[in-house]
GROMACS .gro file of C-alpha atoms in nm:
model
  433
    1MET     CA    1   4.230  17.047  -2.108
    2PHE     CA    2   4.129  16.675  -2.157
    3ASN     CA    3   3.930  16.526  -2.385
    4LYS     CA    4   3.887  16.146  -2.623
    5LYS     CA    5   4.231  16.189  -2.703
    6THR     CA    6   4.364  16.180  -2.284
    7PHE     CA    7   4.467  15.895  -2.297
    8ILE     CA    8   4.535  15.772  -2.636
    9ASN     CA    9   4.953  15.792  -2.717
   10LYS     CA   10   5.087  15.840  -2.446
   11LYS     CA   11   5.350  15.774  -2.165
   12ILE     CA   12   5.240  15.641  -1.904
   13LEU     CA   13   5.338  15.484  -1.598
   14ILE     CA   14   5.189  15.310  -1.319
   15TYR     CA   15   5.336  15.293  -0.979
   16GLY     CA   16   5.099  14.968  -0.794
   17LEU     CA   17   5.040  14.665  -0.959
   18GLY     CA   18   4.760  14.601  -0.729
   19LEU     CA   19   4.412  14.631  -0.815
   20SER     CA   20   4.387  15.000  -0.899
   21GLY     CA   21   4.728  14.920  -1.132
   22LYS     CA   22   4.640  14.630  -1.285
   23SER     CA   23   4.272  14.762  -1.412
   24CYS     CA   24   4.407  15.132  -1.525
   25PHE     CA   25   4.686  14.886  -1.687
   26GLU     CA   26   4.402  14.666  -1.880
   27PHE     CA   27   4.247  15.027  -1.979
   28LEU     CA   28   4.487  15.245  -2.068
   29SER     CA   29   4.733  14.898  -2.256
   30LYS     CA   30   4.598  14.888  -2.554
   31TYR     CA   31   4.621  15.312  -2.697
   32ASN     CA   32   4.855  15.377  -2.496
   33ASN     CA   33   5.284  15.309  -2.359
   34ILE     CA   34   5.266  15.199  -2.106
   35ALA     CA   35   5.561  15.100  -1.831
   36ILE     CA   36   5.500  14.956  -1.441
   37PHE     CA   37   5.706  14.949  -1.106
   38ASP     CA   38   5.631  14.819  -0.802
   39ASP     CA   39   5.828  14.799  -0.476
   40ASN     CA   40   5.763  14.468  -0.471
   41ALA     CA   41   5.943  14.359  -0.782
   42SER     CA   42   5.821  13.948  -0.727
   43LEU     CA   43   5.536  14.052  -0.904
   44LYS     CA   44   5.775  14.048  -1.271
   45ASN     CA   45   5.648  13.784  -1.463
   46LYS     CA   46   5.598  13.703  -1.813
   47LYS     CA   47   5.358  13.878  -1.916
   48ASN     CA   48   5.481  14.216  -1.773
   49LYS     CA   49   5.832  14.185  -1.799
   50ASN     CA   50   5.902  14.380  -2.122
   51ILE     CA   51   5.670  14.672  -1.979
   52PHE     CA   52   5.840  14.634  -1.591
   53PHE     CA   53   6.100  14.841  -1.537
   54ASN     CA   54   6.405  14.966  -1.290
   55LYS     CA   55   6.454  15.241  -1.092
   56ASN     CA   56   6.749  15.324  -1.427
   57LYS     CA   57   6.492  15.272  -1.654
   58ILE     CA   58   6.215  15.504  -1.489
   59PHE     CA   59   6.462  15.757  -1.457
   60GLU     CA   60   6.558  15.791  -1.796
   61THR     CA   61   6.236  15.826  -1.988
   62LEU     CA   62   5.980  16.121  -2.036
   63PHE     CA   63   5.669  15.998  -1.880
   64ASP     CA   64   5.258  16.216  -1.910
   65PHE     CA   65   5.135  16.042  -1.699
   66ILE     CA   66   5.207  15.890  -1.333
   67ILE     CA   67   4.966  15.664  -1.232
   68LEU     CA   68   5.014  15.653  -0.772
   69SER     CA   69   4.792  15.299  -0.708
   70PRO     CA   70   4.656  15.391  -0.336
   71GLY     CA   71   4.909  15.149  -0.113
   72ILE     CA   72   5.201  15.347  -0.224
   73ASP     CA   73   5.275  15.607   0.022
   74LEU     CA   74   5.464  15.929  -0.131
   75LYS     CA   75   5.708  15.969   0.206
   76ASN     CA   76   5.821  15.552   0.220
   77CYS     CA   77   5.827  15.413  -0.107
   78LYS     CA   78   6.135  15.317  -0.341
   79LEU     CA   79   6.072  15.664  -0.532
   80LYS     CA   80   5.917  15.897  -0.342
   81ASN     CA   81   6.256  16.159  -0.480
   82TYR     CA   82   6.115  16.067  -0.868
   83LEU     CA   83   5.788  16.114  -0.765
   84LYS     CA   84   5.822  16.444  -0.566
   85LYS     CA   85   6.015  16.610  -0.864
   86ASN     CA   86   5.712  16.433  -1.064
   87LYS     CA   87   5.455  16.573  -0.805
   88ASN     CA   88   5.231  16.718  -1.144
   89LYS     CA   89   5.242  16.464  -1.305
   90ILE     CA   90   5.038  16.185  -1.028
   91ILE     CA   91   4.716  16.079  -1.130
   92THR     CA   92   4.459  15.805  -0.944
   93GLU     CA   93   4.240  15.618  -1.140
   94LEU     CA   94   3.994  15.809  -0.966
   95ASP     CA   95   4.097  16.069  -1.187
   96ILE     CA   96   4.098  15.860  -1.501
   97PHE     CA   97   3.801  15.730  -1.449
   98TYR     CA   98   3.635  16.078  -1.351
   99LEU     CA   99   3.736  16.233  -1.699
  100ILE     CA  100   3.643  15.940  -1.920
  101PHE     CA  101   3.270  15.928  -1.784
  102THR     CA  102   3.264  16.297  -1.634
  103LYS     CA  103   2.881  16.321  -1.703
  104ASN     CA  104   2.806  16.048  -1.469
  105VAL     CA  105   2.616  16.113  -1.145
  106LYS     CA  106   2.848  15.981  -0.922
  107ILE     CA  107   2.745  15.905  -0.522
  108THR     CA  108   3.114  15.888  -0.319
  109ILE     CA  109   3.112  15.768   0.032
  110THR     CA  110   3.400  15.800   0.214
  111GLY     CA  111   3.462  15.777   0.654
  112THR     CA  112   3.649  15.593   0.893
  113ASN     CA  113   3.390  15.328   0.910
  114GLY     CA  114   3.103  15.164   0.753
  115LYS     CA  115   3.102  15.276   0.413
  116SER     CA  116   3.118  14.954   0.252
  117THR     CA  117   2.752  14.871   0.413
  118THR     CA  118   2.600  15.280   0.326
  119CYS     CA  119   2.694  15.180   0.004
  120GLY     CA  120   2.611  14.837   0.008
  121MET     CA  121   2.240  15.005   0.087
  122LEU     CA  122   2.199  15.237  -0.153
  123TYR     CA  123   2.328  15.062  -0.433
  124GLN     CA  124   1.975  14.783  -0.290
  125ILE     CA  125   1.760  15.070  -0.303
  126LEU     CA  126   1.908  15.228  -0.610
  127LYS     CA  127   1.841  14.926  -0.778
  128SER     CA  128   1.529  14.870  -0.656
  129LYS     CA  129   1.454  15.104  -0.849
  130HIS     CA  130   1.552  14.938  -1.159
  131GLN     CA  131   1.815  15.235  -1.176
  132ASP     CA  132   2.153  15.171  -1.416
  133VAL     CA  133   2.387  15.170  -1.100
  134ARG     CA  134   2.732  15.043  -1.080
  135LEU     CA  135   2.847  14.945  -0.737
  136VAL     CA  136   3.227  15.035  -0.732
  137GLY     CA  137   3.556  15.143  -0.528
  138ASN     CA  138   3.700  14.982  -0.213
  139ILE     CA  139   3.357  14.746  -0.183
  140GLY     CA  140   3.269  14.618  -0.609
  141ASN     CA  141   3.416  14.639  -0.850
  142PRO     CA  142   3.733  14.900  -1.022
  143PRO     CA  143   3.530  15.136  -1.188
  144LEU     CA  144   3.757  15.135  -1.515
  145LEU     CA  145   3.683  14.728  -1.573
  146GLU     CA  146   3.261  14.897  -1.621
  147LYS     CA  147   3.110  14.752  -1.928
  148LYS     CA  148   2.825  14.917  -2.135
  149ILE     CA  149   2.813  15.222  -1.946
  150LYS     CA  150   2.575  15.456  -2.058
  151LYS     CA  151   2.426  15.848  -2.041
  152ASN     CA  152   2.219  15.796  -1.678
  153THR     CA  153   2.394  15.432  -1.544
  154ILE     CA  154   2.467  15.625  -1.146
  155PHE     CA  155   2.824  15.462  -1.020
  156ILE     CA  156   2.848  15.427  -0.656
  157ILE     CA  157   3.180  15.490  -0.519
  158GLU     CA  158   3.395  15.384  -0.184
  159ALA     CA  159   3.657  15.615  -0.115
  160SER     CA  160   3.937  15.571   0.119
  161SER     CA  161   4.143  15.890   0.199
  162PHE     CA  162   4.475  15.757   0.004
  163GLN     CA  163   4.258  15.782  -0.312
  164ILE     CA  164   4.125  16.064  -0.223
  165SER     CA  165   4.501  16.299  -0.114
  166TYR     CA  166   4.636  16.110  -0.402
  167SER     CA  167   4.360  16.244  -0.675
  168LYS     CA  168   4.352  16.576  -0.846
  169TYR     CA  169   4.057  16.596  -1.141
  170PHE     CA  170   3.847  16.366  -0.939
  171LYS     CA  171   3.492  16.562  -0.870
  172THR     CA  172   3.174  16.360  -0.750
  173ASP     CA  173   2.793  16.519  -0.767
  174TYR     CA  174   2.711  16.341  -0.398
  175ALA     CA  175   2.975  16.332  -0.069
  176ALA     CA  176   2.883  16.160   0.205
  177ILE     CA  177   3.224  16.100   0.512
  178LEU     CA  178   3.014  15.933   0.720
  179ASN     CA  179   3.238  15.985   1.053
  180LEU     CA  180   3.581  16.075   1.084
  181ARG     CA  181   3.798  15.918   1.327
  182ALA     CA  182   4.210  15.825   1.481
  183ASP     CA  183   4.257  15.624   1.155
  184HIS     CA  184   4.591  15.527   0.890
  185LEU     CA  185   4.771  15.791   1.092
  186ASP     CA  186   5.110  15.646   1.009
  187ARG     CA  187   5.043  15.759   0.663
  188HIS     CA  188   4.916  16.058   0.758
  189GLY     CA  189   5.049  16.171   1.035
  190ASN     CA  190   4.780  16.325   1.239
  191ILE     CA  191   4.344  16.370   1.306
  192ASN     CA  192   4.430  16.634   1.102
  193GLN     CA  193   4.551  16.592   0.785
  194TYR     CA  194   4.373  16.253   0.743
  195ALA     CA  195   4.035  16.478   0.790
  196LYS     CA  196   4.180  16.716   0.493
  197ALA     CA  197   4.196  16.381   0.271
  198LYS     CA  198   3.881  16.302   0.411
  199LEU     CA  199   3.709  16.624   0.298
  200LYS     CA  200   3.907  16.689  -0.034
  201LEU     CA  201   3.615  16.474  -0.155
  202ILE     CA  202   3.410  16.803  -0.103
  203PHE     CA  203   3.633  17.092  -0.134
  204ASN     CA  204   3.622  16.993  -0.490
  205GLN     CA  205   3.300  16.968  -0.556
  206GLU     CA  206   3.080  17.216  -0.770
  207LYS     CA  207   2.819  17.484  -0.754
  208ASN     CA  208   2.475  17.241  -0.749
  209LYS     CA  209   2.675  16.970  -0.631
  210GLN     CA  210   2.548  16.827  -0.273
  211ALA     CA  211   2.835  16.735   0.036
  212TYR     CA  212   2.750  16.605   0.401
  213VAL     CA  213   2.879  16.528   0.744
  214GLU     CA  214   2.801  16.513   1.085
  215LYS     CA  215   2.708  16.846   1.254
  216ASN     CA  216   2.835  16.795   1.586
  217ASN     CA  217   3.153  16.642   1.436
  218LEU     CA  218   3.469  16.851   1.580
  219VAL     CA  219   3.712  16.729   1.313
  220ILE     CA  220   3.534  16.796   1.038
  221ASN     CA  221   3.406  17.164   1.140
  222LYS     CA  222   3.735  17.301   1.248
  223ASN     CA  223   3.857  17.167   0.937
  224ILE     CA  224   3.587  17.341   0.695
  225LEU     CA  225   3.559  17.637   0.913
  226ASN     CA  226   3.646  18.015   0.686
  227LYS     CA  227   3.640  17.729   0.368
  228ASN     CA  228   3.476  17.749   0.029
  229ILE     CA  229   3.292  17.561  -0.022
  230LYS     CA  230   3.061  17.558  -0.381
  231SER     CA  231   2.872  17.250  -0.287
  232LYS     CA  232   2.537  17.238  -0.097
  233LEU     CA  233   2.675  17.102   0.269
  234ASN     CA  234   2.465  16.915   0.494
  235LYS     CA  235   2.458  16.914   0.832
  236LEU     CA  236   2.297  16.573   0.981
  237SER     CA  237   2.250  16.591   1.337
  238TYR     CA  238   2.115  16.213   1.294
  239ASN     CA  239   1.743  16.339   1.465
  240LYS     CA  240   1.543  16.052   1.275
  241GLU     CA  241   1.660  15.754   1.472
  242PHE     CA  242   1.320  15.700   1.548
  243LEU     CA  243   1.157  15.687   1.286
  244PHE     CA  244   1.365  15.453   1.123
  245LYS     CA  245   1.359  15.178   1.462
  246SER     CA  246   1.036  15.215   1.385
  247ARG     CA  247   0.974  15.143   0.965
  248ILE     CA  248   1.274  14.954   0.989
  249ARG     CA  249   1.245  14.562   1.076
  250ASN     CA  250   1.586  14.402   0.963
  251THR     CA  251   1.761  14.305   1.281
  252TYR     CA  252   2.109  14.357   1.158
  253LEU     CA  253   2.083  14.748   1.086
  254LEU     CA  254   1.898  14.824   1.435
  255ASP     CA  255   2.283  14.902   1.596
  256LYS     CA  256   2.422  15.226   1.666
  257ASN     CA  257   2.589  15.230   1.386
  258ASN     CA  258   2.412  15.179   1.104
  259ILE     CA  259   2.150  15.366   1.215
  260LYS     CA  260   2.360  15.691   1.156
  261ASN     CA  261   2.437  15.597   0.833
  262ILE     CA  262   2.092  15.517   0.726
  263HIS     CA  263   2.058  15.861   0.798
  264PHE     CA  264   2.292  15.974   0.552
  265VAL     CA  265   2.137  15.732   0.265
  266TYR     CA  266   1.765  15.874   0.381
  267GLN     CA  267   1.937  16.203   0.299
  268ILE     CA  268   2.051  16.104  -0.025
  269CYS     CA  269   1.769  15.941  -0.141
  270LYS     CA  270   1.556  16.206  -0.062
  271LYS     CA  271   1.759  16.467  -0.361
  272LEU     CA  272   1.717  16.183  -0.570
  273ASN     CA  273   1.344  16.173  -0.520
  274ILE     CA  274   1.267  15.801  -0.434
  275SER     CA  275   1.013  15.779  -0.124
  276ASP     CA  276   0.990  15.672   0.254
  277ASN     CA  277   0.823  15.331   0.127
  278GLN     CA  278   1.061  15.256  -0.152
  279ILE     CA  279   1.386  15.346   0.077
  280PHE     CA  280   1.279  15.107   0.398
  281LYS     CA  281   1.110  14.880   0.190
  282SER     CA  282   1.456  14.771   0.043
  283LEU     CA  283   1.647  14.840   0.333
  284ASN     CA  284   1.404  14.556   0.506
  285LYS     CA  285   1.591  14.345   0.253
  286PHE     CA  286   1.909  14.441   0.301
  287LYS     CA  287   2.101  14.100   0.412
  288GLY     CA  288   2.446  14.298   0.499
  289LEU     CA  289   2.753  14.193   0.348
  290LYS     CA  290   2.991  13.983   0.454
  291PHE     CA  291   3.217  14.004   0.771
  292ARG     CA  292   3.114  14.299   0.872
  293ASN     CA  293   2.823  14.273   1.160
  294GLN     CA  294   2.754  13.964   1.035
  295ILE     CA  295   2.498  13.739   1.218
  296ILE     CA  296   2.627  13.371   1.151
  297CYS     CA  297   2.448  13.257   1.445
  298ASN     CA  298   2.183  13.300   1.655
  299LYS     CA  299   2.072  12.987   1.860
  300LYS     CA  300   1.888  12.980   2.192
  301ASN     CA  301   2.083  13.248   2.427
  302LEU     CA  302   2.338  13.198   2.153
  303LYS     CA  303   2.424  13.521   1.873
  304ILE     CA  304   2.791  13.456   1.714
  305ILE     CA  305   2.847  13.786   1.533
  306ASN     CA  306   3.146  13.800   1.216
  307ASP     CA  307   3.233  14.097   1.234
  308SER     CA  308   3.624  14.073   1.092
  309LYS     CA  309   3.642  14.373   0.853
  310SER     CA  310   3.664  14.594   1.162
  311THR     CA  311   4.027  14.722   1.221
  312SER     CA  312   3.954  14.957   1.431
  313LEU     CA  313   3.846  15.021   1.838
  314SER     CA  314   3.599  15.304   1.677
  315SER     CA  315   3.416  15.072   1.460
  316THR     CA  316   3.301  14.845   1.670
  317GLU     CA  317   3.186  15.052   1.958
  318ALA     CA  318   2.838  15.025   1.836
  319LEU     CA  319   2.837  14.698   1.926
  320LEU     CA  320   2.937  14.662   2.219
  321MET     CA  321   2.700  14.842   2.300
  322SER     CA  322   2.453  14.718   2.143
  323TYR     CA  323   2.492  14.357   2.336
  324SER     CA  324   2.501  14.233   2.702
  325ASN     CA  325   2.708  13.947   2.797
  326ILE     CA  326   2.988  13.983   2.524
  327TYR     CA  327   3.217  13.752   2.423
  328TRP     CA  328   3.448  13.963   2.222
  329ILE     CA  329   3.801  13.780   2.012
  330VAL     CA  330   3.974  14.139   1.917
  331GLY     CA  331   4.361  14.128   1.835
  332GLY     CA  332   4.608  14.180   1.523
  333ILE     CA  333   4.740  14.445   1.420
  334PHE     CA  334   4.702  14.808   1.652
  335LYS     CA  335   4.593  15.138   1.468
  336LYS     CA  336   4.825  15.466   1.561
  337GLY     CA  337   4.567  15.680   1.756
  338ASP     CA  338   4.317  15.424   1.824
  339LYS     CA  339   4.141  15.433   2.163
  340PHE     CA  340   3.915  15.251   2.385
  341LYS     CA  341   3.639  15.513   2.492
  342ILE     CA  342   3.300  15.317   2.555
  343HIS     CA  343   3.167  15.494   2.876
  344LYS     CA  344   3.226  15.237   3.154
  345LYS     CA  345   2.823  15.180   3.196
  346TYR     CA  346   3.000  14.925   2.907
  347TYR     CA  347   3.207  14.769   3.079
  348LYS     CA  348   3.072  14.522   3.294
  349ASN     CA  349   2.892  14.398   2.938
  350ILE     CA  350   3.226  14.265   2.811
  351THR     CA  351   3.501  14.035   2.810
  352ALA     CA  352   3.823  14.056   2.563
  353TYR     CA  353   3.985  13.751   2.458
  354ILE     CA  354   4.298  13.925   2.286
  355PHE     CA  355   4.498  13.765   1.957
  356GLY     CA  356   4.771  13.881   1.750
  357LYS     CA  357   5.102  14.113   1.731
  358ASP     CA  358   5.006  14.392   1.975
  359LYS     CA  359   4.820  14.209   2.222
  360LYS     CA  360   5.079  14.513   2.485
  361LYS     CA  361   4.858  14.728   2.290
  362PHE     CA  362   4.510  14.631   2.351
  363GLU     CA  363   4.630  14.527   2.670
  364ASN     CA  364   4.709  14.906   2.794
  365GLN     CA  365   4.382  15.034   2.632
  366PHE     CA  366   4.106  14.797   2.863
  367ARG     CA  367   4.390  14.826   3.196
  368ASN     CA  368   4.172  14.889   3.464
  369LYS     CA  369   3.809  14.877   3.220
  370ILE     CA  370   3.672  14.543   3.149
  371LYS     CA  371   3.828  14.238   3.213
  372TYR     CA  372   4.083  14.025   2.964
  373LYS     CA  373   4.256  13.723   2.898
  374CYS     CA  374   4.544  13.678   2.643
  375PHE     CA  375   4.667  13.386   2.387
  376ILE     CA  376   4.860  13.303   2.164
  377ASN     CA  377   4.640  13.270   1.874
  378LEU     CA  378   4.287  13.231   1.720
  379LYS     CA  379   4.202  12.843   1.775
  380ASN     CA  380   4.280  12.822   2.047
  381ILE     CA  381   4.061  13.174   2.217
  382ILE     CA  382   3.761  12.949   2.091
  383SER     CA  383   3.794  12.662   2.241
  384THR     CA  384   3.826  12.808   2.568
  385ILE     CA  385   3.463  12.976   2.476
  386LYS     CA  386   3.355  12.696   2.367
  387LYS     CA  387   3.478  12.561   2.674
  388GLU     CA  388   3.338  12.848   2.941
  389ILE     CA  389   3.041  12.849   2.766
  390LYS     CA  390   2.878  12.618   2.895
  391PHE     CA  391   2.830  12.724   3.202
  392ASP     CA  392   2.679  13.022   3.114
  393LYS     CA  393   2.330  13.002   3.078
  394ASN     CA  394   2.254  13.345   3.056
  395ASN     CA  395   2.184  13.451   2.677
  396LYS     CA  396   2.528  13.579   2.591
  397THR     CA  397   2.731  13.667   2.204
  398ILE     CA  398   3.069  13.567   2.058
  399LEU     CA  399   3.174  13.899   1.900
  400PHE     CA  400   3.476  13.850   1.640
  401SER     CA  401   3.559  14.228   1.546
  402PRO     CA  402   3.918  14.213   1.565
  403SER     CA  403   3.955  14.598   1.577
  404ALA     CA  404   4.305  14.578   1.398
  405ALA     CA  405   4.425  14.519   1.099
  406SER     CA  406   4.483  14.155   0.986
  407PHE     CA  407   4.789  14.169   0.859
  408ASP     CA  408   5.017  13.978   1.084
  409GLN     CA  409   4.848  13.629   1.095
  410PHE     CA  410   4.612  13.689   0.780
  411ARG     CA  411   4.619  13.788   0.390
  412ASN     CA  412   4.325  14.044   0.461
  413PHE     CA  413   3.933  14.034   0.630
  414GLU     CA  414   3.802  13.825   0.388
  415HIS     CA  415   4.063  13.534   0.461
  416ARG     CA  416   4.024  13.653   0.891
  417GLY     CA  417   3.664  13.622   0.883
  418GLU     CA  418   3.649  13.281   0.660
  419TYR     CA  419   3.924  13.143   0.918
  420PHE     CA  420   3.739  13.245   1.210
  421ASN     CA  421   3.388  13.082   1.032
  422LYS     CA  422   3.560  12.758   0.993
  423LEU     CA  423   3.700  12.728   1.323
  424ILE     CA  424   3.392  12.848   1.467
  425ARG     CA  425   3.223  12.563   1.226
  426SER     CA  426   3.484  12.295   1.362
  427LEU     CA  427   3.540  12.387   1.708
  428LEU     CA  428   3.137  12.503   1.841
  429LEU     CA  429   2.989  12.287   1.620
  430TYR     CA  430   2.718  12.499   1.504
  431ASN     CA  431   2.719  12.600   1.089
  432ALA     CA  432   2.868  12.904   1.034
  433LYS     CA  433   2.706  13.053   0.679
   0.00000   0.00000   0.00000
């Protein structure tokens, strides 16, 4: 069905002009007739004026493919009825990538938390082996914009539930679902539908490929029961923690979340015939990613961590269990279905400083559990903490891990993280990296 001419001389609608949509346009526009639509009409400009279609023009045109960006909600978008009628034509950036580069090895990482860091660790290990490895998807370049692809090029792909659920043809050689907690329920509806979106990555695999999941994850086990899985399903039990802690000197990687993620990294690397020495040597050099458990100050009895990437309570849990005397800065847009679930023995270690749109929802989660205070904005929190730590002679950790989406006050988590660093530099007088 598909060959080198699949995406030549076709009429293609790209719905959604975000990063994914733009990369598809750049890759396909030379040899195809492209039309663009976005719910945000302000994205129309001089360059795309002639190909930015309105709804009526779309209805009048017979397209071969409709490329759907992951940010588009099928149930709540301007073309929802049109998409329903033309569901068989919908494909994604991942589908195009797979159909063009079918034979290249692909390692795809998904899960609720830790995807980017896990991809980063794998990338560094393979790079240290002088492999031609590319980091693509949500963490790196859009895959279609990678250049000079060879037969031995290996792709490490960070994939979201949206990308996977919309894909039709995408398959991967290695699939890892790191963890699964309630997330994106506003789009998926419930935890089981969210799990099925992630598990599609494994269900679509072919024989002799490798899949990795948590052994004791009840939601995953429920949704793979009686499923015909062709690939080799590896269930990880996190039984190598002692080995990892004895070999890893990189303090960035020693929290509970990263130790779990390293179990996935380790198992994939062993399948790729990489030695323990090479794995741990690379992990000890791994610097981590910005705004993901990033230590920006570590002086005397004060540690400051910028974990702006955290968008759910579950993504912060491991950090809350890894330190004591925590000044926790939290808030933003609360995730539907999220729960504050750490063991009560950790409650006494934490004081929460809440800001953002959904302060009341965080208060409801913390009431009768941990101490908390509410503030108008982030600047007021930092000013307050600056005063309070003057009288605190104990070891202390300022943890900026918002556990919420950033869009109420910031463009994205990077913008939020940079703003926090700026406040730390100006108000706490520490040189935030």
